[in-house]
Coordinates of C-alpha atoms in Angstrom, one line a residue:
M1 CA 0.0 0.0 0.0
A2 CA 1.4 3.4 -1.0
A3 CA 2.2 5.9 1.7
M4 CA -0.4 8.6 2.1
T5 CA 0.8 12.1 2.6
T6 CA -1.5 14.4 4.5
K7 CA -1.2 17.9 5.8
L8 CA -3.2 19.0 8.8
D9 CA -4.4 22.6 8.5
M10 CA -5.1 23.2 12.2
N11 CA -6.1 26.8 11.6
L12 CA -9.0 25.4 9.5
L13 CA -9.8 22.4 11.7
T14 CA -10.0 24.4 14.9
T15 CA -12.7 26.6 13.4
W16 CA -15.0 23.7 14.0
V17 CA -14.7 24.2 17.8
G18 CA -18.0 25.4 19.2
K19 CA -20.0 24.1 16.2
Q20 CA -23.3 22.7 17.3
E21 CA -25.9 20.3 15.9
T22 CA -29.4 19.6 17.2
L23 CA -31.3 16.4 16.4
N24 CA -34.7 15.2 17.5
D25 CA -35.9 11.6 17.8
E26 CA -38.3 9.3 19.6
I27 CA -37.3 6.4 21.9
S28 CA -39.2 3.8 19.9
A29 CA -39.6 0.2 20.9
A30 CA -38.3 -1.6 17.8
P31 CA -34.6 -0.9 18.2
V32 CA -34.8 -1.9 21.9
R33 CA -36.3 -5.2 20.9
A34 CA -33.7 -5.7 18.2
L35 CA -30.7 -4.9 20.4
S36 CA -32.0 -7.2 23.1
A37 CA -32.0 -10.0 20.6
T38 CA -28.5 -9.1 19.3
L39 CA -27.1 -9.2 22.9
D40 CA -28.8 -12.6 23.4
R41 CA -31.0 -11.4 26.2
D42 CA -34.4 -12.7 27.2
D43 CA -36.0 -9.3 28.0
P44 CA -39.8 -8.8 28.0
L45 CA -41.1 -6.8 25.1
P46 CA -40.4 -3.1 25.6
M47 CA -43.4 -1.1 26.7
P48 CA -44.0 2.7 26.8
G49 CA -42.5 4.1 30.0
D50 CA -39.9 1.4 30.4
A51 CA -36.4 2.8 31.3
L52 CA -33.9 2.6 28.4
P53 CA -30.8 0.6 29.4
A54 CA -27.6 2.5 29.7
L55 CA -25.8 3.1 26.4
W56 CA -28.9 2.1 24.4
H57 CA -29.4 5.7 23.4
W58 CA -26.8 5.0 20.7
L59 CA -29.7 3.4 18.8
Y60 CA -31.2 6.8 18.2
F61 CA -30.1 10.1 16.6
L62 CA -28.6 8.0 13.8
P63 CA -26.6 9.6 10.9
A64 CA -28.8 9.9 7.8
A65 CA -26.5 11.2 5.1
K66 CA -27.7 10.7 1.5
Q67 CA -26.0 7.9 -0.4
S68 CA -24.4 10.4 -2.7
Q69 CA -22.7 12.0 0.4
I70 CA -21.0 8.8 1.6
G71 CA -17.2 8.7 1.4
E72 CA -14.9 5.8 0.5
D73 CA -14.8 4.6 4.1
G74 CA -18.6 4.3 4.4
H75 CA -19.0 7.3 6.6
A76 CA -20.5 10.6 5.5
K77 CA -18.0 12.8 3.6
R78 CA -16.2 15.0 6.0
G79 CA -16.7 18.7 6.6
G80 CA -20.3 18.7 7.9
F81 CA -20.7 18.6 11.7
L82 CA -17.4 16.9 12.2
P83 CA -14.3 18.7 10.9
P84 CA -12.8 17.6 7.5
V85 CA -9.8 15.7 9.0
P86 CA -7.7 14.4 6.1
L87 CA -6.4 11.3 8.0
P88 CA -8.1 8.1 6.7
R89 CA -8.6 6.0 9.8
R90 CA -11.3 7.1 12.3
M91 CA -12.0 5.3 15.5
W92 CA -14.2 5.7 18.6
A93 CA -11.5 6.0 21.3
G94 CA -13.7 6.3 24.4
G95 CA -16.1 8.4 26.3
R96 CA -17.6 9.5 29.6
L97 CA -21.3 9.5 30.4
Q98 CA -23.5 10.7 33.2
W99 CA -27.2 10.0 33.6
H100 CA -29.2 12.7 35.3
A101 CA -32.7 11.1 34.8
P102 CA -33.8 8.0 32.9
L103 CA -34.7 8.0 29.2
K104 CA -37.9 6.0 28.6
V105 CA -39.5 4.1 25.8
G106 CA -41.9 6.5 24.1
D107 CA -40.0 9.7 25.0
A108 CA -39.6 12.5 22.5
V109 CA -36.0 13.4 22.8
K110 CA -33.5 16.0 21.7
R111 CA -29.7 15.8 21.4
V112 CA -27.6 18.9 21.3
S113 CA -24.0 18.1 20.2
T114 CA -21.1 20.5 20.4
I115 CA -17.5 20.2 19.2
E116 CA -15.6 20.9 22.4
S117 CA -12.0 20.6 21.1
V118 CA -9.8 19.6 18.1
T119 CA -6.3 18.6 19.2
H120 CA -3.3 17.5 17.3
K121 CA -0.6 15.1 18.7
S122 CA 2.4 13.4 17.2
G123 CA 2.3 9.6 17.6
R124 CA 4.9 7.0 16.9
S125 CA 3.3 6.3 13.5
G126 CA 2.6 9.9 12.6
D127 CA -0.1 12.6 13.2
L128 CA -3.0 11.9 15.5
L129 CA -6.1 14.2 15.6
F130 CA -8.5 14.1 18.5
V131 CA -12.0 15.5 18.4
L132 CA -14.0 15.8 21.6
V133 CA -17.8 16.0 21.1
K134 CA -20.2 16.7 23.9
H135 CA -23.8 15.4 23.6
E136 CA -26.6 16.5 25.9
V137 CA -29.8 14.5 25.6
H138 CA -33.1 15.9 26.8
N139 CA -36.7 14.7 27.1
A140 CA -39.8 16.7 28.0
Q141 CA -38.7 16.9 31.7
G142 CA -35.2 18.2 30.9
L143 CA -31.6 17.0 30.7
C144 CA -31.3 13.2 31.0
L145 CA -27.8 12.4 29.8
T146 CA -24.5 14.2 29.3
E147 CA -21.9 12.4 27.2
E148 CA -18.4 13.2 26.1
H149 CA -17.3 11.3 23.0
D150 CA -13.6 10.9 22.0
I151 CA -12.9 10.4 18.3
V152 CA -9.3 9.8 17.0
Y153 CA -8.1 10.1 13.4
R154 CA -4.9 8.3 12.4
P155 CA -2.8 7.9 9.2
A156 CA -3.1 4.8 7.0
A157 CA -1.1 1.9 8.3
Q158 CA 2.4 1.5 6.8
P159 CA 4.8 -1.5 6.9
G160 CA 7.1 -1.1 9.8
D161 CA 4.8 1.1 11.9
P162 CA 5.5 0.7 15.6
V163 CA 2.9 -1.3 17.5
P164 CA 2.1 -0.6 21.1
A165 CA 3.0 -3.5 23.4
P166 CA -0.2 -5.4 24.3
I167 CA -1.3 -5.7 28.0
A168 CA -2.3 -9.1 29.3
A169 CA -5.9 -8.8 30.7
A170 CA -5.1 -11.4 33.3
T171 CA -3.1 -8.9 35.2
L172 CA -6.2 -6.8 36.0
A173 CA -7.9 -9.3 38.2
T174 CA -5.1 -8.8 40.9
Q175 CA -5.2 -5.0 40.8
G176 CA -7.2 -2.6 43.0
E177 CA -9.3 -3.7 45.9
P178 CA -11.8 -6.3 44.6
T179 CA -14.5 -7.9 46.6
G180 CA -13.3 -11.3 45.5
E181 CA -16.2 -11.7 43.0
L182 CA -15.4 -11.8 39.3
W183 CA -18.0 -11.5 36.6
T184 CA -17.2 -12.8 33.1
R185 CA -19.1 -13.5 29.9
D186 CA -17.8 -14.8 26.6
V187 CA -19.1 -13.5 23.3
I188 CA -18.3 -14.6 19.7
P189 CA -18.1 -11.4 17.6
D190 CA -18.6 -13.0 14.2
D191 CA -19.3 -11.1 11.0
V192 CA -23.1 -11.6 11.4
L193 CA -23.1 -10.0 14.8
L194 CA -21.1 -7.1 13.5
F195 CA -23.5 -6.7 10.6
R196 CA -26.5 -6.7 12.9
Y197 CA -25.0 -4.0 15.2
S198 CA -24.0 -1.9 12.1
A199 CA -27.5 -2.1 10.9
L200 CA -29.0 -1.2 14.2
T201 CA -26.9 1.9 14.5
F202 CA -27.1 2.7 10.7
N203 CA -23.3 2.6 10.7
G204 CA -21.9 2.3 7.2
H205 CA -18.2 2.3 8.2
R206 CA -16.7 -0.4 6.1
I207 CA -14.2 -1.6 8.6
H208 CA -17.0 -3.5 10.3
Y209 CA -18.3 -5.5 7.3
D210 CA -16.0 -5.2 4.3
R211 CA -13.1 -7.5 4.8
K212 CA -11.4 -6.6 1.5
Y213 CA -11.6 -2.9 2.4
V214 CA -10.4 -3.2 6.0
T215 CA -7.4 -5.4 5.2
E216 CA -6.3 -3.9 1.9
V217 CA -7.1 -0.2 2.4
E218 CA -6.9 0.4 6.1
G219 CA -4.3 -2.3 6.8
Y220 CA -6.0 -4.2 9.6
P221 CA -5.9 -8.0 9.8
G222 CA -9.7 -8.4 9.9
L223 CA -13.1 -6.8 10.5
I224 CA -13.1 -4.5 13.5
V225 CA -15.5 -5.0 16.4
H226 CA -17.3 -1.7 17.1
G227 CA -16.0 0.1 20.2
P228 CA -19.6 1.1 21.2
L229 CA -20.6 -2.6 21.0
I230 CA -17.8 -3.6 23.3
A231 CA -18.8 -0.9 25.7
T232 CA -22.4 -2.1 25.5
W233 CA -21.3 -5.7 26.3
L234 CA -19.5 -4.3 29.4
V235 CA -22.6 -2.5 30.6
D236 CA -24.7 -5.5 29.8
L237 CA -22.5 -7.6 32.0
V238 CA -23.3 -5.2 34.9
R239 CA -27.1 -5.5 34.1
R240 CA -26.8 -9.3 34.2
H241 CA -25.5 -9.2 37.8
T242 CA -27.3 -6.3 39.4
D243 CA -30.6 -4.3 39.1
R244 CA -28.9 -1.1 40.3
P245 CA -29.0 1.6 37.6
I246 CA -25.7 3.1 36.3
R247 CA -25.1 6.8 37.2
R248 CA -21.8 7.2 35.4
F249 CA -19.8 5.2 32.9
E250 CA -16.4 5.9 31.3
F251 CA -14.5 3.7 28.9
K252 CA -11.3 3.8 26.9
A253 CA -10.4 1.6 23.9
L254 CA -6.8 0.4 24.1
R255 CA -6.5 -2.0 21.2
P256 CA -8.7 -3.0 18.3
T257 CA -10.7 -6.2 18.6
F258 CA -11.2 -8.2 15.5
E259 CA -14.1 -10.5 14.5
C260 CA -13.9 -14.2 15.3
A261 CA -15.5 -15.9 12.3
D262 CA -13.8 -19.1 13.4
Q263 CA -15.9 -19.0 16.6
R264 CA -13.2 -18.0 19.0
H265 CA -14.6 -15.7 21.8
V266 CA -13.8 -12.4 23.4
R267 CA -14.3 -12.0 27.1
V268 CA -15.9 -9.2 29.1
S269 CA -15.1 -9.0 32.8
G270 CA -16.2 -7.0 35.8
Q271 CA -15.2 -6.7 39.4
P272 CA -17.3 -4.8 42.0
Q273 CA -15.1 -2.6 44.3
V274 CA -15.1 -2.5 48.0
D275 CA -16.9 0.9 48.2
G276 CA -20.1 -0.8 46.9
K277 CA -20.6 1.9 44.2
H278 CA -18.1 1.2 41.5
V279 CA -17.5 -1.7 39.1
R280 CA -14.2 -2.1 37.3
L281 CA -14.7 -3.5 33.8
W282 CA -12.5 -4.7 31.0
A283 CA -12.6 -6.6 27.7
Q284 CA -10.0 -8.9 26.2
D285 CA -9.6 -10.5 22.8
H286 CA -9.3 -14.2 21.9
E287 CA -5.5 -14.0 22.6
G288 CA -6.0 -12.6 26.1
W289 CA -4.9 -9.0 25.3
L290 CA -6.7 -6.1 27.0
T291 CA -8.8 -4.2 24.5
M292 CA -11.0 -1.9 26.6
Q293 CA -11.1 -0.6 30.2
A294 CA -14.1 1.0 31.8
T295 CA -15.6 2.0 35.2
A296 CA -19.3 2.1 36.1
E297 CA -20.7 4.0 39.0
L298 CA -23.9 2.6 40.4
V299 CA -26.8 4.5 41.8

């Protein structure tokens, strides 16, 4: 693959700071039912007034670019709400969320999004561009959710690029002050599961379903598991062990997770802390390497 030369015009890109976008939607029942099936849950049918599980708001306010406005990577062409970053690889790097009141099935909702910052850093493999987006989600009663969303843009992969040393997930179980209880669940992220989640979130990013594109253009070894899907598995693990709602959640993606079409699993784990309020969470790939870390604060 030929090297791709890009030049970041930070004077232009930082003019996006402060830009806002407002979207309206309704917390309809069909996506709730579909995600429940995708997560292999046995939930009752969603009814008006039911509380929306944490992170399931990602099923709403979906991008709706015209087909003629889609770029090569399957995302909308750049330069709309998000700045026109000329780096080809875009990833969801993490986020921080706080729930002020529950969102409920049937709610009419509004999301106000703001570009909080556009920051350049030099990494070992070249330029990195970080965009911080703040979302505020309201229903008729007021503000329900505040979310900070970290997006990172990277250059195309090149032969010889340095690779960060992986971290063995097994080391986490002995850190901190655990209660002694360890929650785990294994999931097989095959290409069908990735397709279903892409469809649910109207995500056209080709790295999640187009193996030829992701391997030959972006230089990855296989289809990439969505960062928000892994975060959703972590929160779902909490829901499988406690009925207490989540007040705050933060997560950071550390290493890409790739689909396991050969039926190998990834593992999500959690460990309640001695304070009785926090749960330490992490995900590991089929080789045992740490891919995501997170913390949930319970009500």
